[in-house]
Tab-separated table of C-alpha atoms and ligand atoms in Angstrom:
chain	number	residue	atom	x	y	z
K	147	MET	CA	31.368	-2.979	-15.738
K	148	GLY	CA	29.337	0.063	-14.731
K	149	ARG	CA	29.238	1.376	-11.174
K	150	LEU	CA	25.421	1.219	-11.234
K	151	ASP	CA	24.963	-2.128	-12.969
K	152	GLY	CA	21.708	-3.758	-11.887
K	153	ARG	CA	20.280	-0.596	-10.330
K	154	VAL	CA	16.998	1.043	-11.312
K	155	ALA	CA	16.666	4.820	-11.000
K	156	ILE	CA	13.948	7.426	-11.371
K	157	VAL	CA	15.125	10.875	-12.470
K	158	THR	CA	12.543	13.621	-12.142
K	159	GLY	CA	13.029	16.574	-14.453
K	160	GLY	CA	15.176	14.372	-16.699
K	161	ALA	CA	13.809	15.581	-20.030
K	162	LYS	CA	16.058	18.616	-20.325
K	163	GLY	CA	18.585	20.819	-18.545
K	164	ILE	CA	20.849	19.193	-15.982
K	165	GLY	CA	18.420	16.292	-15.473
K	166	ALA	CA	19.013	15.030	-19.021
K	167	HIS	CA	22.757	14.875	-18.238
K	168	TYR	CA	21.980	12.966	-15.023
K	169	ALA	CA	19.852	10.478	-17.000
K	170	ARG	CA	22.578	9.836	-19.593
K	171	ALA	CA	25.269	9.497	-16.904
K	172	LEU	CA	23.216	7.002	-14.852
K	173	ALA	CA	22.566	4.912	-17.974
K	174	ALA	CA	26.250	5.038	-18.948
K	175	GLU	CA	27.092	3.502	-15.539
K	176	GLY	CA	24.654	0.639	-16.148
K	177	ALA	CA	21.465	1.816	-14.435
K	178	ARG	CA	18.068	1.274	-16.030
K	179	LEU	CA	15.898	4.310	-15.600
K	180	MET	CA	12.585	6.081	-15.721
K	181	ILE	CA	12.698	9.713	-16.831
K	182	ALA	CA	9.783	11.649	-15.310
K	183	ASP	CA	9.176	15.217	-16.373
K	184	ILE	CA	6.371	17.626	-17.145
K	185	ALA	CA	8.165	18.070	-20.474
K	186	ASP	CA	8.436	15.236	-22.991
K	187	GLY	CA	11.505	13.119	-22.216
K	188	SER	CA	11.195	10.789	-25.197
K	189	GLU	CA	14.112	12.344	-27.102
K	190	VAL	CA	16.499	11.817	-24.173
K	191	ALA	CA	15.059	8.320	-23.644
K	192	ASP	CA	15.461	7.425	-27.338
K	193	GLY	CA	19.130	8.475	-27.231
K	194	ILE	CA	19.713	6.310	-24.141
K	195	ALA	CA	17.839	3.385	-25.721
K	196	ARG	CA	20.042	3.623	-28.832
K	197	ALA	CA	23.210	3.628	-26.718
K	198	HIS	CA	22.245	1.109	-24.029
K	199	GLY	CA	19.298	-0.930	-25.356
K	200	ALA	CA	15.540	-0.562	-25.447
K	201	ASN	CA	15.157	-2.179	-22.021
K	202	SER	CA	17.362	0.400	-20.316
K	203	VAL	CA	14.954	3.327	-20.236
K	204	ALA	CA	11.382	4.597	-20.184
K	205	SER	CA	9.917	8.062	-19.915
K	206	ALA	CA	6.692	9.512	-18.600
K	207	VAL	CA	5.175	12.979	-18.757
K	208	ILE	CA	4.043	13.878	-15.249
K	209	ASP	CA	3.672	16.797	-12.872
K	210	VAL	CA	5.545	15.869	-9.687
K	211	SER	CA	3.211	18.033	-7.604
K	212	ASP	CA	0.229	15.834	-8.557
K	213	GLU	CA	-0.073	12.901	-6.152
K	214	ALA	CA	-2.207	10.714	-8.417
K	215	ALA	CA	0.330	11.163	-11.230
K	216	VAL	CA	3.264	10.342	-8.929
K	217	LYS	CA	1.505	7.200	-7.677
K	218	GLU	CA	0.900	6.082	-11.245
K	219	LEU	CA	4.517	6.829	-12.231
K	220	VAL	CA	5.865	4.697	-9.388
K	221	ALA	CA	3.486	1.838	-10.269
K	222	GLN	CA	4.562	2.090	-13.924
K	223	THR	CA	8.257	2.012	-12.934
K	224	MET	CA	7.738	-1.063	-10.749
K	225	GLU	CA	5.839	-2.799	-13.519
K	226	ARG	CA	8.491	-2.012	-16.118
K	227	PHE	CA	11.687	-2.540	-14.081
K	228	GLY	CA	10.568	-4.552	-11.015
K	229	LYS	CA	12.283	-2.363	-8.381
K	230	ILE	CA	13.531	1.137	-7.563
K	231	ASP	CA	17.008	1.578	-6.041
K	232	VAL	CA	17.743	5.231	-6.777
K	233	LEU	CA	15.526	8.311	-6.738
K	234	ILE	CA	16.891	11.593	-8.071
K	235	ASN	CA	14.582	14.440	-7.008
K	236	ASN	CA	15.767	16.933	-9.612
K	237	ALA	CA	12.547	18.448	-11.036
K	238	ALA	CA	12.088	22.039	-9.932
K	239	LEU	CA	10.881	25.414	-11.011
K	240	PHE	CA	14.205	27.125	-11.601
K	241	ALA	CA	15.306	28.129	-15.108
K	242	PRO	CA	12.297	30.330	-15.962
K	243	LEU	CA	12.271	32.186	-12.601
K	244	LYS	CA	13.079	35.882	-12.816
K	245	GLU	CA	14.922	37.799	-10.120
K	246	THR	CA	12.122	39.528	-8.187
K	247	LYS	CA	11.982	41.664	-5.042
K	248	CYS	CA	10.332	39.866	-2.093
K	249	THR	CA	7.497	42.415	-2.058
K	250	GLU	CA	6.747	41.761	-5.730
K	251	ILE	CA	6.719	37.978	-5.901
K	252	ASP	CA	3.330	36.859	-7.185
K	253	THR	CA	1.706	34.651	-4.554
K	254	ALA	CA	0.631	32.125	-7.183
K	255	VAL	CA	4.263	31.817	-8.344
K	256	TRP	CA	5.395	31.375	-4.716
K	257	ASP	CA	2.854	28.552	-4.302
K	258	ARG	CA	3.896	26.892	-7.574
K	259	VAL	CA	7.594	26.979	-6.572
K	260	MET	CA	6.743	25.303	-3.253
K	261	ALA	CA	4.477	22.760	-4.962
K	262	ILE	CA	7.080	21.636	-7.489
K	263	ASN	CA	10.281	22.092	-5.461
K	264	LEU	CA	9.037	20.698	-2.131
K	265	ARG	CA	5.715	18.876	-2.479
K	266	GLY	CA	7.149	17.123	-5.549
K	267	PRO	CA	10.117	15.527	-3.734
K	268	PHE	CA	7.836	14.698	-0.772
K	269	LEU	CA	5.319	12.901	-3.016
K	270	MET	CA	8.093	11.020	-4.801
K	271	VAL	CA	9.504	9.826	-1.469
K	272	LYS	CA	6.048	9.007	-0.116
K	273	HIS	CA	5.422	6.594	-2.996
K	274	VAL	CA	8.955	5.316	-3.712
K	275	ALA	CA	10.119	4.701	-0.122
K	276	PRO	CA	7.759	1.753	0.495
K	277	HIS	CA	9.462	-0.141	-2.359
K	278	MET	CA	12.930	0.748	-1.058
K	279	LYS	CA	11.905	-0.309	2.459
K	280	ALA	CA	10.651	-3.647	1.137
K	281	GLN	CA	14.081	-4.403	-0.336
K	282	GLY	CA	15.976	-2.873	2.618
K	283	TYR	CA	18.052	-0.569	0.415
K	284	GLY	CA	17.752	2.693	-1.477
K	285	LYS	CA	19.520	5.890	-2.437
K	286	ILE	CA	17.596	9.157	-2.486
K	287	ILE	CA	19.393	12.171	-3.922
K	288	ASN	CA	17.620	15.479	-3.477
K	289	ILE	CA	18.878	18.295	-5.653
K	290	GLY	CA	19.390	21.354	-3.467
K	291	SER	CA	21.254	24.559	-4.231
K	292	GLY	CA	24.271	26.531	-3.092
K	293	THR	CA	22.005	29.621	-2.923
K	294	VAL	CA	20.725	28.344	0.446
K	295	PHE	CA	24.120	28.802	2.100
K	296	LYS	CA	24.592	32.319	0.748
K	297	GLY	CA	20.998	33.530	1.060
K	298	ILE	CA	20.969	34.895	-2.488
K	299	PRO	CA	18.525	37.856	-2.645
K	300	ARG	CA	15.635	38.435	-5.098
K	301	PHE	CA	15.026	34.719	-5.357
K	302	LEU	CA	13.224	34.270	-2.053
K	303	HIS	CA	10.736	31.641	-3.243
K	304	TYR	CA	13.412	29.493	-4.860
K	305	VAL	CA	16.024	29.821	-2.092
K	306	THR	CA	13.405	29.097	0.590
K	307	SER	CA	12.250	25.989	-1.279
K	308	LYS	CA	15.805	24.687	-1.610
K	309	GLY	CA	16.450	25.465	2.071
K	310	GLY	CA	13.532	23.126	2.705
K	311	ILE	CA	15.349	20.447	0.717
K	312	THR	CA	18.317	20.593	3.123
K	313	ALA	CA	15.970	20.049	6.088
K	314	PHE	CA	13.989	17.397	4.186
K	315	THR	CA	17.167	15.403	3.570
K	316	ARG	CA	18.323	15.597	7.191
K	317	SER	CA	14.989	14.537	8.640
K	318	LEU	CA	14.402	11.777	6.074
K	319	SER	CA	17.872	10.302	6.514
K	320	ARG	CA	17.191	9.684	10.205
K	321	GLU	CA	13.741	8.263	9.549
K	322	LEU	CA	14.738	5.935	6.710
K	323	GLY	CA	18.228	4.871	7.814
K	324	GLU	CA	16.955	1.788	9.641
K	325	HIS	CA	15.544	0.569	6.315
K	326	GLY	CA	18.893	0.881	4.544
K	327	ILE	CA	17.794	3.987	2.663
K	328	ARG	CA	20.462	6.665	2.279
K	329	VAL	CA	19.309	10.242	1.692
K	330	ASN	CA	21.622	13.050	0.608
K	331	THR	CA	21.456	16.487	-0.980
K	332	LEU	CA	23.538	17.336	-4.011
K	333	ALA	CA	23.821	21.130	-4.015
K	334	PRO	CA	25.089	22.565	-7.289
K	335	GLY	CA	26.452	26.056	-7.574
K	336	PHE	CA	25.317	28.161	-10.519
K	337	ILE	CA	25.464	25.861	-13.553
K	338	LEU	CA	25.246	26.893	-17.178
K	339	SER	CA	22.489	24.400	-17.983
K	340	ASP	CA	21.006	24.512	-21.495
K	341	THR	CA	17.685	25.620	-20.019
K	342	VAL	CA	18.916	28.519	-17.888
K	343	VAL	CA	21.097	29.749	-20.758
K	344	ALA	CA	18.154	29.605	-23.190
K	345	GLU	CA	15.382	30.801	-20.890
K	346	ASN	CA	17.049	33.271	-18.555
K	347	PRO	CA	19.971	35.237	-20.054
K	348	LYS	CA	19.521	37.999	-17.465
K	349	HIS	CA	20.062	35.539	-14.618
K	350	VAL	CA	23.071	34.034	-16.391
K	351	GLU	CA	24.601	37.496	-16.566
K	352	THR	CA	24.098	38.393	-12.896
K	353	ALA	CA	24.427	35.011	-11.177
K	354	GLY	CA	27.082	33.697	-13.554
K	355	LYS	CA	29.670	36.398	-12.877
K	356	ALA	CA	29.039	36.572	-9.135
K	357	SER	CA	29.293	32.790	-8.787
K	358	VAL	CA	32.604	32.519	-10.594
K	359	ALA	CA	34.039	35.349	-8.467
K	360	GLY	CA	33.044	33.507	-5.250
K	361	ARG	CA	34.626	30.188	-6.192
K	362	ALA	CA	37.939	28.784	-5.054
K	363	ILE	CA	38.177	27.349	-8.565
K	364	ARG	CA	37.318	30.372	-10.675
K	365	ARG	CA	35.639	29.122	-13.807
K	366	ASP	CA	32.157	28.556	-15.239
K	367	ALA	CA	30.344	25.392	-14.155
K	368	HIS	CA	28.597	22.983	-16.527
K	369	PRO	CA	26.257	20.005	-15.952
K	370	GLN	CA	29.196	17.614	-16.506
K	371	ASP	CA	30.798	18.997	-13.332
K	372	LEU	CA	27.994	17.399	-11.273
K	373	LEU	CA	28.115	13.891	-12.679
K	374	GLY	CA	30.949	12.467	-10.558
K	375	ALA	CA	29.136	13.459	-7.341
K	376	LEU	CA	25.815	12.146	-8.655
K	377	ILE	CA	27.206	8.716	-9.518
K	378	PHE	CA	29.034	8.555	-6.177
K	379	LEU	CA	25.821	9.277	-4.252
K	380	ALA	CA	23.805	6.821	-6.384
K	381	GLY	CA	26.276	3.945	-6.065
K	382	ALA	CA	27.587	1.607	-3.372
K	383	GLU	CA	30.703	3.720	-2.717
K	384	SER	CA	28.600	6.181	-0.661
K	385	ASP	CA	26.684	3.569	1.366
K	386	PHE	CA	27.909	4.999	4.702
K	387	VAL	CA	27.058	8.585	3.723
K	388	THR	CA	23.585	9.880	4.605
K	389	GLY	CA	21.914	13.108	5.691
K	390	GLN	CA	24.653	15.171	4.028
K	391	THR	CA	24.787	18.088	1.654
K	392	LEU	CA	27.472	17.761	-0.972
K	393	ALA	CA	28.081	21.133	-2.604
K	394	VAL	CA	29.528	20.894	-6.099
K	395	ASP	CA	30.387	24.469	-6.922
K	396	GLY	CA	34.137	24.928	-7.249
K	397	GLY	CA	34.428	25.758	-3.550
K	398	ASN	CA	31.930	28.593	-3.287
K	399	VAL	CA	30.020	27.546	-0.144
K	400	ASN	CA	31.190	25.330	2.690
K	401	THR	CA	28.534	22.884	3.909
N	526	NAD	N1	21.315	25.505	-13.161
N	526	NAD	C1	21.719	25.917	-11.953
N	526	NAD	O1	22.456	26.878	-11.813
N	526	NAD	C2	21.273	25.196	-10.717
N	526	NAD	C3	21.943	25.471	-9.513
N	526	NAD	C4	21.559	24.818	-8.350
N	526	NAD	C5	20.520	23.907	-8.386
N	526	NAD	N2	19.890	23.661	-9.572
N	526	NAD	C6	18.812	22.680	-9.551
N	526	NAD	O2	19.115	21.657	-10.481
N	526	NAD	C7	17.895	21.141	-11.027
N	526	NAD	C8	17.917	21.249	-12.546
N	526	NAD	O3	18.156	22.576	-12.916
N	526	NAD	P1	18.197	23.088	-14.445
N	526	NAD	O4	19.202	24.159	-14.516
N	526	NAD	O5	18.293	21.935	-15.348
N	526	NAD	O6	16.791	23.836	-14.506
N	526	NAD	P2	15.412	23.497	-15.187
N	526	NAD	O7	14.454	24.487	-14.619
N	526	NAD	O8	15.551	23.429	-16.639
N	526	NAD	O9	15.127	22.012	-14.683
N	526	NAD	C9	13.974	21.620	-14.152
N	526	NAD	C10	13.436	20.371	-14.806
N	526	NAD	O10	12.276	20.033	-14.082
N	526	NAD	C11	11.175	19.905	-14.980
N	526	NAD	N3	9.945	20.293	-14.311
N	526	NAD	C12	9.523	21.543	-14.014
N	526	NAD	N4	8.321	21.483	-13.410
N	526	NAD	C13	7.997	20.177	-13.284
N	526	NAD	C14	6.885	19.489	-12.735
N	526	NAD	N5	5.860	20.128	-12.173
N	526	NAD	N6	6.880	18.132	-12.781
N	526	NAD	C15	7.897	17.444	-13.369
N	526	NAD	N7	8.976	18.055	-13.924
N	526	NAD	C16	9.030	19.407	-13.860
N	526	NAD	C17	11.517	20.816	-16.156
N	526	NAD	O11	10.782	20.458	-17.330
N	526	NAD	C18	13.016	20.590	-16.278
N	526	NAD	O12	13.292	19.446	-17.046
N	526	NAD	C19	16.776	21.917	-10.361
N	526	NAD	O13	16.364	21.250	-9.192
N	526	NAD	C20	17.468	23.212	-9.985
N	526	NAD	O14	16.790	23.874	-8.936
N	526	NAD	C21	20.225	24.276	-10.731
């Protein structure tokens, strides 16, 4: 028996990187899921369908910063699976971002980071929460970042956006608690995701070493390190936990 049997989840940014690991882990615990990403998630979905059945998964190519697309995605998920219990707000502009001085960040890039990393989660909640409210239960997991608690420099747009996620979670948890909706932030430390390794070797070199040095448990971190916390926050075992930030980073920051 899986810990998420009977639950339906949406994972944004589930086509690649850490999100693909989240999608596979949720399915392995029995959840049926919609993978929503600006990239094509059909390969990840096909793998899940082979392992867990064709009815366990669907995927959609969408931009989470586009309200019409988010509305359509939620309608499609309801039509396909009949309910939404778990929302993982994981999509973000992260892996391709270069370290840049605050005076040199392109304003259009700043706006895009805010649109994907903050407007995206807001739009997802705006359209998913009514369905969770109707059933009196839901789990929203917003993916934050340990960078917020250290104030990592030369990443001002990204760190600011993830700082917003911490506030977003706290405010939402108090607003939605009466409807049985739990809202938490999962804040990974620096993770060697396939995408950051492939797209940003410079960042891996600088952030990777510094992160390991700051950890109580001094080793590299991989997407698999996040899965226990994700499943805990998505399942019934965390039903009295809301408004929290759970840092999964080998003891680098204390939240
Ligand atoms: N890798 C790390 O070190 C690390 C650390 C802390 C937090 N995080 C967070 O974890 C999450 C996943 O990180 P990752 O390392 O896999 O990076 P990533 O940049 O590869 O993941 C982002 C995912 O979001 C998707 N995406 C981007 N723009 C989108 C849009 N407009 N609409 C829909 N989908 C979109 C991408 O296609 C990708 O699948 C992100 O929220 C990231 O900020 C990562």
